[in-house]
Amino acid sequence: MVREAGDWVWSSDRAMVGQASAPGWLETDWLLGQFGEERAGAQAGWADFVRQGVGGASIWEDLRHQVFLGSEGLVERHCATTKPLRLREIPRAQRRALAEPLAGFARRYPDRGEAMARAFATGVYTMQEVAAFFRVHYSTVSRAVRRFRV
């Protein structure tokens, strides 16, 4: 991609560190306030924070249901406390309810193979995601899917 966060054309990093004007919609004060009380120190703290993320694990590994960035526990808590919105602007063919978290399949189906097959059958989870949750190789998930043909 790019070597420095500020080199990315869509990055707000240059505005955060004071190298460019911030657009009206970008809230720099609140975010910088999380890194210090004085602007220069906060900007340095922000820059350090960004540098610490370079070369780290990809945030996309924690993406769930193509919506949630976090753990299965976070997804479960969100789904338990949130009512689904009525999506009138989205064509019916494009609507899909959120799938049950993988932990729910593990609880509901005592047979691990069936739990894996049913989770994969939702179309939300890849074989790799199911395999990682159940701590098996993805070929094990593939065999379970063939065996149960849910």
Backbone as a chain_set.jsonl record, in Angstrom:
{"seq": "MVREAGDWVWSSDRAMVGQASAPGWLETDWLLGQFGEERAGAQAGWADFVRQGVGGASIWEDLRHQVFLGSEGLVERHCATTKPLRLREIPRAQRRALAEPLAGFARRYPDRGEAMARAFATGVYTMQEVAAFFRVHYSTVSRAVRRFRV", "coords": {"N": [[0.837, -1.18, 0.0], [1.22, 1.788, 1.189], [4.134, 3.502, 2.472], [4.049, 5.316, 4.608], [1.468, 6.485, 6.777], [0.399, 9.002, 6.163], [0.82, 9.169, 3.456], [-1.174, 7.84, 2.152], [-3.862, 8.404, 0.065], [-6.486, 8.751, 1.029], [-6.154, 9.094, 3.692], [-6.463, 10.491, 6.972], [-4.364, 11.197, 8.427], [-2.354, 13.192, 7.954], [-3.753, 15.53, 8.538], [-4.319, 15.037, 11.199], [-1.803, 15.195, 12.438], [-1.148, 17.8, 11.982], [-0.068, 18.578, 9.543], [-1.606, 19.204, 7.431], [-4.647, 20.909, 6.533], [-7.585, 20.193, 8.351], [-10.529, 18.671, 7.105], [-13.906, 19.926, 7.397], [-15.599, 17.94, 8.443], [-13.998, 16.237, 9.885], [-13.213, 15.255, 13.047], [-10.822, 16.318, 14.885], [-9.976, 17.334, 17.362], [-11.237, 15.949, 19.538], [-10.295, 13.316, 19.171], [-7.47, 13.668, 19.237], [-7.341, 14.56, 21.818], [-7.416, 12.245, 23.27], [-4.859, 11.479, 23.407], [-3.353, 13.303, 24.756], [-3.142, 16.444, 26.608], [-2.081, 18.824, 25.628], [-1.821, 20.163, 22.385], [0.472, 19.704, 20.639], [1.839, 17.634, 21.97], [-0.18, 15.734, 21.965], [-0.475, 15.278, 19.239], [2.002, 14.127, 18.706], [1.721, 11.84, 20.254], [-0.383, 10.601, 18.879], [0.907, 10.107, 16.409], [2.86, 8.274, 17.26], [1.189, 6.196, 18.071], [0.048, 5.427, 15.613], [2.375, 4.568, 14.271], [3.031, 2.354, 15.842], [1.217, 0.486, 15.009], [2.117, -0.333, 12.563], [3.1, -3.041, 10.619], [1.912, -4.776, 12.343], [-0.573, -7.211, 13.422], [-3.234, -7.863, 11.146], [-6.177, -5.928, 11.166], [-8.369, -7.007, 9.996], [-8.561, -9.671, 10.566], [-10.147, -9.907, 12.751], [-12.645, -9.3, 11.834], [-16.07, -9.812, 11.766], [-18.921, -11.283, 10.359], [-18.834, -9.54, 8.238], [-19.261, -7.031, 9.203], [-18.842, -6.473, 11.966], [-16.13, -5.494, 13.936], [-14.329, -7.172, 15.939], [-14.521, -9.472, 18.735], [-16.16, -12.75, 18.922], [-17.694, -12.675, 21.18], [-18.312, -9.948, 21.408], [-19.98, -9.678, 19.179], [-22.087, -11.378, 19.939], [-23.039, -9.999, 22.226], [-23.855, -7.601, 21.038], [-25.859, -8.478, 19.244], [-27.673, -9.481, 21.058], [-28.643, -7.238, 22.325], [-29.594, -5.468, 20.465], [-32.099, -4.392, 18.303], [-33.117, -5.477, 15.098], [-32.94, -3.279, 12.281], [-35.476, -1.876, 10.176], [-35.205, -2.396, 6.858], [-36.001, -0.754, 4.405], [-35.046, 0.484, 2.156], [-33.308, -1.222, 0.968], [-33.158, -3.676, -1.483], [-35.173, -6.627, -1.344], [-33.908, -8.983, -2.189], [-31.303, -8.491, -1.53], [-31.2, -8.412, 1.181], [-30.265, -9.84, 4.285], [-30.404, -11.68, 7.211], [-28.421, -11.341, 10.183], [-26.095, -13.865, 10.839], [-26.052, -16.454, 13.277], [-23.692, -16.261, 15.942], [-20.592, -18.124, 15.907], [-20.124, -19.453, 18.303], [-22.684, -19.976, 19.163], [-23.557, -22.011, 17.421], [-21.859, -24.039, 18.246], [-22.793, -24.464, 20.84], [-25.477, -25.214, 20.382], [-25.43, -27.51, 18.769], [-24.413, -30.562, 19.651], [-22.82, -32.374, 18.273], [-19.844, -31.829, 16.852], [-19.14, -31.822, 14.125], [-21.614, -31.458, 12.839], [-22.265, -28.945, 13.86], [-20.24, -27.382, 12.706], [-20.831, -27.742, 9.979], [-23.406, -26.641, 9.786], [-22.886, -23.998, 10.505], [-21.206, -23.173, 8.397], [-23.011, -23.453, 6.322], [-24.635, -21.236, 6.534], [-23.606, -19.319, 4.927], [-22.301, -17.104, 5.735], [-19.915, -17.523, 7.025], [-16.571, -18.451, 6.219], [-14.856, -21.501, 5.303], [-12.366, -21.445, 6.482], [-12.748, -19.626, 8.597], [-14.627, -20.991, 10.167], [-13.121, -23.256, 10.751], [-11.001, -22.126, 12.226], [-12.358, -21.218, 14.502], [-13.325, -23.631, 15.617], [-10.973, -24.877, 15.992], [-9.704, -26.627, 14.139], [-8.451, -28.123, 11.078], [-9.156, -26.623, 7.895], [-9.912, -28.544, 6.046], [-11.14, -30.448, 7.564], [-13.509, -29.198, 8.189], [-14.576, -29.09, 5.626], [-14.997, -31.822, 5.122], [-16.959, -32.305, 7.069], [-19.037, -30.705, 6.127], [-19.63, -32.004, 3.703], [-20.464, -34.436, 4.772], [-22.753, -33.844, 6.3], [-24.384, -32.285, 4.654], [-26.163, -29.983, 4.883]], "CA": [[0.0, 0.0, 0.0], [2.095, 2.958, 1.293], [5.102, 3.384, 3.573], [3.631, 6.191, 5.704], [0.014, 6.681, 6.804], [0.08, 10.259, 5.499], [0.94, 9.022, 2.003], [-2.408, 7.254, 1.629], [-4.661, 9.522, -0.426], [-7.701, 8.929, 1.821], [-5.785, 9.126, 5.103], [-6.626, 11.732, 7.726], [-3.175, 11.303, 9.269], [-1.681, 14.492, 7.802], [-4.539, 16.512, 9.292], [-4.197, 14.735, 12.63], [-0.5, 15.63, 12.949], [-0.975, 19.217, 11.706], [0.637, 18.825, 8.28], [-2.61, 19.615, 6.444], [-5.89, 21.384, 7.148], [-8.597, 19.147, 8.537], [-11.84, 19.003, 6.539], [-14.89, 20.251, 8.427], [-16.236, 16.749, 9.016], [-13.035, 15.436, 10.644], [-13.115, 15.679, 14.447], [-9.449, 16.081, 15.339], [-9.772, 17.715, 18.766], [-11.617, 14.873, 20.462], [-9.383, 12.183, 19.015], [-6.16, 14.046, 19.767], [-7.498, 14.661, 23.273], [-7.19, 10.929, 23.866], [-3.411, 11.265, 23.42], [-2.686, 14.321, 25.566], [-3.886, 17.692, 26.803], [-1.508, 19.854, 24.759], [-1.953, 19.721, 20.993], [1.72, 19.159, 20.082], [2.074, 16.334, 22.606], [-1.224, 14.813, 21.507], [-0.141, 14.905, 17.861], [3.127, 13.184, 18.79], [1.143, 10.585, 20.755], [-1.119, 10.008, 17.758], [1.886, 9.596, 15.442], [3.438, 7.056, 17.853], [0.138, 5.177, 18.027], [-0.045, 4.95, 14.226], [3.597, 3.809, 13.974], [2.993, 1.073, 16.557], [0.383, -0.442, 14.252], [2.8, -0.754, 11.335], [3.643, -4.393, 10.689], [1.166, -5.584, 13.305], [-1.606, -8.104, 12.895], [-4.274, -7.198, 10.374], [-7.445, -5.773, 11.88], [-9.405, -7.759, 9.293], [-8.673, -11.002, 11.156], [-11.21, -9.85, 13.745], [-13.897, -8.894, 11.211], [-17.103, -10.835, 11.885], [-20.167, -11.031, 9.62], [-18.545, -8.43, 7.336], [-19.766, -5.815, 9.826], [-18.32, -6.254, 13.307], [-14.696, -5.606, 14.134], [-14.172, -7.57, 17.334], [-14.62, -10.891, 19.067], [-17.493, -13.364, 18.852], [-18.411, -12.171, 22.354], [-18.844, -8.636, 21.057], [-21.099, -9.906, 18.264], [-23.188, -11.923, 20.732], [-23.604, -8.926, 23.057], [-24.544, -6.662, 20.158], [-27.082, -9.099, 18.728], [-28.608, -9.678, 22.165], [-29.183, -5.965, 22.807], [-29.962, -4.605, 19.351], [-33.198, -4.839, 17.447], [-32.778, -5.229, 13.692], [-33.599, -2.148, 11.64], [-36.262, -2.181, 8.984], [-34.391, -1.94, 5.738], [-36.914, -0.569, 3.281], [-34.324, 0.988, 0.992], [-32.476, -2.291, 0.416], [-34.005, -4.676, -2.138], [-35.357, -7.866, -0.592], [-32.916, -9.981, -2.599], [-30.011, -8.18, -0.926], [-31.291, -8.449, 2.641], [-29.955, -11.112, 4.926], [-30.273, -11.532, 8.654], [-27.115, -11.724, 10.717], [-26.008, -15.27, 11.235], [-25.735, -16.727, 14.672], [-22.248, -16.377, 16.182], [-20.1, -19.503, 15.881], [-20.294, -20.055, 19.632], [-24.058, -20.465, 19.231], [-23.611, -23.31, 16.743], [-21.16, -25.005, 19.105], [-23.686, -24.783, 21.968], [-26.736, -25.826, 19.954], [-25.23, -28.818, 18.147], [-23.367, -31.285, 20.382], [-21.922, -32.988, 17.3], [-19.006, -30.761, 16.316], [-19.238, -31.826, 12.67], [-22.874, -30.826, 12.454], [-22.158, -27.521, 14.191], [-19.404, -26.754, 11.679], [-21.559, -27.769, 8.706], [-24.509, -25.671, 9.848], [-22.3, -22.65, 10.503], [-20.754, -22.892, 7.036], [-24.189, -23.393, 5.45], [-25.266, -19.912, 6.598], [-23.044, -18.474, 3.89], [-21.634, -15.967, 6.362], [-18.574, -17.918, 7.453], [-15.752, -19.255, 5.316], [-14.359, -22.722, 5.947], [-11.236, -21.066, 7.325], [-13.27, -19.014, 9.823], [-15.219, -22.071, 10.967], [-12.003, -24.083, 11.22], [-10.265, -21.402, 13.274], [-13.154, -21.206, 15.727], [-13.397, -24.983, 16.184], [-9.579, -25.318, 16.142], [-9.442, -27.773, 13.264], [-8.015, -27.733, 9.736], [-10.341, -26.356, 7.071], [-10.342, -29.768, 5.361], [-12.064, -31.111, 8.494], [-14.797, -28.526, 7.972], [-15.044, -29.538, 4.317], [-15.544, -33.181, 5.283], [-18.203, -32.198, 7.843], [-20.052, -30.146, 5.229], [-20.035, -33.093, 2.798], [-21.144, -35.483, 5.54], [-24.072, -33.426, 6.777], [-25.153, -31.69, 3.552], [-27.245, -29.216, 5.535]], "C": [[0.89, 1.254, 0.0], [3.034, 2.763, 2.479], [4.659, 4.167, 4.81], [2.123, 6.417, 5.623], [-0.39, 7.948, 6.055], [0.175, 10.207, 3.987], [-0.326, 8.448, 1.364], [-3.364, 8.385, 1.28], [-5.901, 9.789, 0.436], [-7.409, 9.052, 3.311], [-6.046, 10.499, 5.727], [-5.382, 12.013, 8.565], [-2.498, 12.668, 9.16], [-2.441, 15.583, 8.546], [-4.395, 16.282, 10.796], [-2.882, 15.258, 13.206], [-0.191, 17.087, 12.588], [-0.223, 19.541, 10.434], [-0.311, 19.243, 7.159], [-3.828, 20.117, 7.203], [-6.877, 20.234, 7.243], [-9.89, 19.577, 7.857], [-12.843, 19.222, 7.676], [-15.488, 19.05, 9.129], [-15.296, 15.937, 9.899], [-12.866, 16.014, 12.048], [-11.72, 15.353, 14.97], [-9.285, 16.339, 16.827], [-10.096, 16.58, 19.724], [-10.616, 13.724, 20.387], [-8.0, 12.508, 19.569], [-6.201, 14.173, 21.287], [-7.289, 13.34, 23.988], [-5.694, 10.652, 24.028], [-2.656, 12.333, 24.21], [-3.498, 15.591, 25.636], [-3.372, 18.815, 25.908], [-1.447, 19.322, 23.33], [-0.673, 19.081, 20.447], [2.018, 17.779, 20.668], [1.068, 15.292, 22.147], [-0.94, 14.353, 20.078], [1.022, 13.918, 17.833], [2.636, 11.827, 19.285], [0.378, 9.85, 19.669], [-0.152, 9.369, 16.762], [2.54, 8.317, 15.965], [2.451, 5.899, 17.772], [0.034, 4.579, 16.623], [1.176, 4.104, 13.887], [3.59, 2.441, 14.646], [2.169, 0.036, 15.804], [1.044, -0.975, 12.995], [3.41, -2.134, 11.543], [2.927, -5.292, 11.678], [0.164, -6.487, 12.616], [-2.668, -7.287, 12.161], [-5.56, -7.104, 11.192], [-8.54, -6.631, 11.254], [-9.544, -9.175, 9.823], [-9.799, -11.058, 12.183], [-12.543, -9.401, 13.158], [-14.882, -10.057, 11.255], [-18.34, -10.39, 11.108], [-20.026, -9.855, 8.658], [-18.998, -7.09, 7.905], [-19.026, -5.482, 11.115], [-16.816, -6.448, 13.36], [-14.481, -5.894, 15.612], [-14.37, -9.06, 17.499], [-16.037, -11.42, 18.85], [-18.337, -12.886, 20.036], [-19.035, -10.815, 22.088], [-20.062, -8.788, 20.154], [-22.308, -10.417, 19.039], [-23.85, -10.836, 21.57], [-24.386, -7.942, 22.199], [-25.879, -7.236, 19.689], [-28.125, -9.271, 19.824], [-29.284, -8.374, 22.575], [-29.7, -5.054, 21.703], [-31.109, -5.211, 18.557], [-32.817, -4.553, 16.0], [-33.563, -4.047, 13.131], [-34.449, -2.635, 10.475], [-35.525, -1.567, 7.799], [-35.237, -1.799, 4.481], [-36.192, -0.136, 2.008], [-33.47, -0.084, 0.321], [-33.386, -3.337, -0.221], [-34.031, -5.987, -1.35], [-34.289, -8.909, -0.928], [-31.556, -9.738, -1.949], [-30.036, -8.232, 0.599], [-30.931, -9.829, 3.156], [-29.8, -10.85, 6.413], [-28.86, -11.91, 9.076], [-27.153, -13.184, 11.127], [-25.697, -15.355, 12.721], [-24.215, -16.774, 14.841], [-21.831, -17.847, 16.243], [-20.26, -20.193, 17.23], [-21.71, -20.612, 19.795], [-24.223, -21.816, 18.554], [-22.969, -24.383, 17.61], [-22.038, -25.416, 20.282], [-24.898, -25.599, 21.519], [-26.571, -27.232, 19.4], [-24.085, -29.548, 18.84], [-22.371, -31.972, 19.452], [-21.137, -31.869, 16.611], [-19.096, -30.68, 14.794], [-20.507, -31.154, 12.188], [-22.832, -29.33, 12.729], [-21.349, -26.782, 13.125], [-20.149, -26.668, 10.352], [-22.677, -26.733, 8.692], [-23.994, -24.231, 9.836], [-21.87, -22.267, 9.09], [-21.95, -22.698, 6.102], [-24.895, -22.04, 5.505], [-24.784, -19.009, 5.473], [-22.311, -17.257, 4.429], [-20.177, -16.282, 6.659], [-17.853, -18.706, 6.363], [-15.334, -20.523, 6.055], [-13.193, -22.395, 6.877], [-11.709, -20.452, 8.639], [-13.862, -20.069, 10.742], [-14.107, -22.928, 11.561], [-11.251, -23.402, 12.355], [-11.04, -21.414, 14.583], [-13.146, -22.572, 16.409], [-12.011, -25.615, 16.364], [-9.3, -26.63, 15.405], [-8.906, -27.232, 11.938], [-9.26, -27.518, 8.876], [-10.806, -27.585, 6.304], [-11.29, -30.577, 6.247], [-13.454, -30.505, 8.353], [-15.392, -28.996, 6.65], [-15.664, -30.931, 4.404], [-16.867, -33.148, 6.049], [-19.337, -31.676, 6.963], [-20.553, -31.219, 4.27], [-20.862, -34.132, 3.547], [-22.567, -35.076, 5.917], [-24.948, -32.827, 5.69], [-26.395, -30.965, 4.057], [-28.004, -28.406, 4.516]], "O": [[1.274, 1.735, -1.066], [2.763, 1.964, 3.375], [4.874, 3.72, 5.936], [1.565, 6.527, 4.531], [-1.42, 7.962, 5.381], [-0.329, 11.097, 3.302], [-0.515, 8.568, 0.154], [-3.644, 9.238, 2.122], [-6.323, 10.939, 0.559], [-8.34, 9.108, 4.114], [-5.868, 11.532, 5.081], [-5.359, 12.975, 9.333], [-2.109, 13.242, 10.177], [-1.822, 16.473, 9.128], [-4.353, 17.237, 11.572], [-2.851, 15.717, 14.348], [0.912, 17.564, 12.857], [0.221, 20.675, 10.258], [0.131, 19.596, 6.066], [-4.019, 19.791, 8.375], [-6.989, 19.412, 6.334], [-10.313, 20.723, 8.009], [-12.633, 18.745, 8.791], [-15.848, 19.139, 10.303], [-15.749, 15.031, 10.599], [-12.419, 17.151, 12.202], [-11.47, 14.244, 15.441], [-8.528, 15.632, 17.492], [-9.311, 16.284, 20.625], [-10.149, 13.223, 21.41], [-7.421, 11.701, 20.296], [-5.203, 13.921, 21.962], [-7.013, 13.32, 25.188], [-5.307, 9.701, 24.708], [-1.431, 12.265, 24.316], [-4.417, 15.806, 24.846], [-4.149, 19.666, 25.476], [-1.069, 18.174, 23.099], [-0.74, 18.009, 19.846], [2.405, 16.864, 19.941], [1.406, 14.122, 21.962], [-1.139, 13.185, 19.744], [1.029, 12.983, 17.033], [3.077, 10.786, 18.797], [0.473, 8.629, 19.548], [-0.358, 8.237, 16.324], [2.752, 7.376, 15.2], [2.821, 4.77, 17.449], [-0.058, 3.361, 16.469], [1.042, 3.04, 13.283], [4.092, 1.471, 14.078], [2.401, -1.164, 15.948], [0.583, -1.961, 12.42], [4.137, -2.369, 12.507], [3.298, -6.455, 11.837], [0.068, -6.519, 11.39], [-2.953, -6.148, 12.531], [-5.978, -8.072, 11.827], [-9.531, -6.948, 11.912], [-10.553, -9.827, 9.556], [-10.344, -12.128, 12.455], [-13.485, -9.146, 13.909], [-14.558, -11.164, 10.825], [-18.749, -9.232, 11.201], [-21.029, -9.235, 8.303], [-19.107, -6.113, 7.165], [-18.629, -4.337, 11.33], [-16.294, -7.454, 12.882], [-14.453, -4.98, 16.436], [-14.384, -9.812, 16.525], [-16.978, -10.659, 18.628], [-19.549, -12.714, 19.91], [-20.167, -10.56, 22.499], [-21.066, -8.101, 20.344], [-23.426, -9.948, 18.827], [-25.077, -10.754, 21.624], [-25.464, -7.497, 22.592], [-26.905, -6.557, 19.735], [-29.325, -9.215, 19.556], [-30.388, -8.4, 23.119], [-30.199, -3.966, 21.99], [-31.085, -6.386, 18.191], [-32.255, -3.498, 15.705], [-34.727, -3.849, 13.48], [-34.172, -3.673, 9.873], [-35.264, -0.365, 7.763], [-35.18, -2.649, 3.592], [-36.683, -0.371, 0.904], [-32.963, 0.129, -0.781], [-34.297, -3.837, 0.437], [-33.026, -6.394, -0.767], [-33.824, -9.632, -0.047], [-30.748, -10.66, -1.828], [-28.991, -8.107, 1.238], [-31.251, -10.846, 2.542], [-29.133, -9.896, 6.816], [-28.19, -12.698, 8.409], [-28.136, -13.662, 11.693], [-25.149, -14.43, 13.32], [-23.519, -17.281, 13.961], [-22.636, -18.71, 16.594], [-20.506, -21.398, 17.284], [-21.908, -21.61, 20.488], [-24.948, -22.676, 19.054], [-23.474, -25.502, 17.699], [-22.035, -26.581, 20.681], [-25.297, -26.553, 22.187], [-27.469, -28.062, 19.54], [-22.92, -29.2, 18.647], [-21.203, -32.135, 19.807], [-21.707, -31.062, 15.877], [-19.125, -29.584, 14.234], [-20.481, -30.37, 11.239], [-23.311, -28.534, 11.921], [-21.725, -25.691, 12.695], [-20.104, -25.639, 9.677], [-22.869, -26.031, 7.699], [-24.602, -23.354, 9.224], [-22.142, -21.154, 8.64], [-21.901, -21.868, 5.194], [-25.679, -21.725, 4.61], [-25.463, -18.05, 5.103], [-21.761, -16.469, 3.66], [-19.311, -15.414, 6.557], [-18.458, -19.527, 5.674], [-15.446, -20.606, 7.278], [-13.053, -23.002, 7.939], [-11.13, -20.728, 9.69], [-13.63, -20.049, 11.951], [-14.151, -23.281, 12.74], [-10.904, -24.049, 13.343], [-10.457, -21.597, 15.652], [-12.982, -22.665, 17.626], [-11.895, -26.748, 16.83], [-8.751, -27.585, 15.955], [-8.91, -26.023, 11.709], [-10.292, -28.151, 9.098], [-11.98, -27.67, 5.941], [-12.144, -31.307, 5.743], [-14.457, -31.218, 8.394], [-16.59, -29.269, 6.572], [-16.723, -31.186, 3.831], [-17.794, -33.884, 5.713], [-20.467, -32.156, 7.051], [-21.758, -31.338, 4.044], [-21.846, -34.647, 3.017], [-23.483, -35.896, 5.854], [-26.172, -32.867, 5.814], [-27.523, -31.3, 3.697], [-28.948, -27.699, 4.868]]}, "num_chains": 1, "name": "protein.A"}
